[in-house]
């Protein structure tokens, strides 16, 4: 997990952007996918993320190909 206030770095593309679920300890929701950023690990530097829901069909297909049941995983809009 990255440090608070730190930007992504080269090689992070495709990584998940996860956010804690309010009032549910140790549970997170994947909200995005790292697209690109400026610099590396800089404080308070913006980065660009892609909405994970856009790739849901592709993710489900990849999971199914590896033997995972994508129907047990959920996502919200």
mmCIF file of C-alpha atoms in Angstrom:
data_model
loop_
_atom_site.group_PDB
_atom_site.id
_atom_site.type_symbol
_atom_site.label_atom_id
_atom_site.label_comp_id
_atom_site.label_asym_id
_atom_site.label_seq_id
_atom_site.Cartn_x
_atom_site.Cartn_y
_atom_site.Cartn_z
ATOM 1 C CA UNK A 1 0.000 0.000 0.000
ATOM 2 C CA UNK A 2 1.340 3.412 -0.906
ATOM 3 C CA UNK A 3 2.005 6.168 1.582
ATOM 4 C CA UNK A 4 -0.675 8.785 2.201
ATOM 5 C CA UNK A 5 -0.335 11.726 -0.145
ATOM 6 C CA UNK A 6 2.170 9.968 -2.423
ATOM 7 C CA UNK A 7 1.762 9.651 -6.178
ATOM 8 C CA UNK A 8 2.057 6.504 -8.271
ATOM 9 C CA UNK A 9 5.336 5.600 -9.971
ATOM 10 C CA UNK A 10 6.622 4.129 -13.230
ATOM 11 C CA UNK A 11 5.487 0.530 -13.510
ATOM 12 C CA UNK A 12 2.298 1.062 -11.490
ATOM 13 C CA UNK A 13 0.057 1.137 -14.580
ATOM 14 C CA UNK A 14 -2.699 -1.469 -14.345
ATOM 15 C CA UNK A 15 -2.524 -1.588 -10.555
ATOM 16 C CA UNK A 16 -5.724 -1.285 -8.523
ATOM 17 C CA UNK A 17 -6.937 1.864 -6.795
ATOM 18 C CA UNK A 18 -8.638 0.585 -3.651
ATOM 19 C CA UNK A 19 -10.619 2.515 -1.061
ATOM 20 C CA UNK A 20 -11.617 1.411 2.440
ATOM 21 C CA UNK A 21 -15.276 0.545 2.970
ATOM 22 C CA UNK A 22 -16.707 2.825 5.640
ATOM 23 C CA UNK A 23 -17.359 1.062 8.956
ATOM 24 C CA UNK A 24 -16.050 -2.281 7.674
ATOM 25 C CA UNK A 25 -12.575 -2.936 9.052
ATOM 26 C CA UNK A 26 -10.115 -4.558 6.667
ATOM 27 C CA UNK A 27 -12.505 -4.427 3.690
ATOM 28 C CA UNK A 28 -11.782 -2.492 0.537
ATOM 29 C CA UNK A 29 -13.436 -1.836 -2.792
ATOM 30 C CA UNK A 30 -11.516 -1.495 -6.048
ATOM 31 C CA UNK A 31 -12.553 1.867 -7.449
ATOM 32 C CA UNK A 32 -10.130 2.292 -10.313
ATOM 33 C CA UNK A 33 -7.158 1.113 -12.320
ATOM 34 C CA UNK A 34 -3.939 3.146 -12.540
ATOM 35 C CA UNK A 35 -3.604 4.689 -16.012
ATOM 36 C CA UNK A 36 -0.710 7.133 -15.670
ATOM 37 C CA UNK A 37 0.770 9.868 -13.514
ATOM 38 C CA UNK A 38 3.318 12.660 -13.452
ATOM 39 C CA UNK A 39 6.647 12.054 -11.756
ATOM 40 C CA UNK A 40 7.186 9.291 -9.246
ATOM 41 C CA UNK A 41 6.097 9.099 -5.633
ATOM 42 C CA UNK A 42 5.730 12.851 -5.330
ATOM 43 C CA UNK A 43 3.516 14.385 -2.681
ATOM 44 C CA UNK A 44 0.144 15.726 -3.750
ATOM 45 C CA UNK A 45 0.721 15.141 -7.462
ATOM 46 C CA UNK A 46 -2.384 14.131 -9.427
ATOM 47 C CA UNK A 47 -2.638 10.793 -11.190
ATOM 48 C CA UNK A 48 -5.090 9.406 -13.738
ATOM 49 C CA UNK A 49 -7.234 6.357 -13.038
ATOM 50 C CA UNK A 50 -9.739 4.440 -15.157
ATOM 51 C CA UNK A 51 -13.179 3.453 -13.837
ATOM 52 C CA UNK A 52 -12.899 -0.259 -13.047
ATOM 53 C CA UNK A 53 -16.542 -0.841 -14.079
ATOM 54 C CA UNK A 54 -15.585 -0.130 -17.707
ATOM 55 C CA UNK A 55 -13.361 -3.220 -17.694
ATOM 56 C CA UNK A 56 -15.717 -5.473 -15.715
ATOM 57 C CA UNK A 57 -16.485 -7.822 -18.646
ATOM 58 C CA UNK A 58 -12.777 -8.185 -19.454
ATOM 59 C CA UNK A 59 -11.914 -8.809 -15.778
ATOM 60 C CA UNK A 60 -14.694 -11.407 -15.484
ATOM 61 C CA UNK A 61 -13.390 -13.203 -18.580
ATOM 62 C CA UNK A 62 -9.819 -13.284 -17.263
ATOM 63 C CA UNK A 63 -10.995 -14.548 -13.864
ATOM 64 C CA UNK A 64 -13.107 -17.286 -15.463
ATOM 65 C CA UNK A 65 -10.154 -18.349 -17.643
ATOM 66 C CA UNK A 66 -8.102 -18.848 -14.442
ATOM 67 C CA UNK A 67 -10.842 -20.902 -12.801
ATOM 68 C CA UNK A 68 -12.269 -18.180 -10.543
ATOM 69 C CA UNK A 69 -16.030 -17.684 -10.306
ATOM 70 C CA UNK A 70 -16.576 -14.000 -11.158
ATOM 71 C CA UNK A 71 -20.175 -14.149 -9.918
ATOM 72 C CA UNK A 72 -19.032 -14.179 -6.272
ATOM 73 C CA UNK A 73 -17.269 -10.838 -6.670
ATOM 74 C CA UNK A 74 -19.349 -7.681 -6.653
ATOM 75 C CA UNK A 75 -18.811 -4.077 -7.598
ATOM 76 C CA UNK A 76 -20.703 -0.857 -7.152
ATOM 77 C CA UNK A 77 -21.166 2.133 -9.389
#
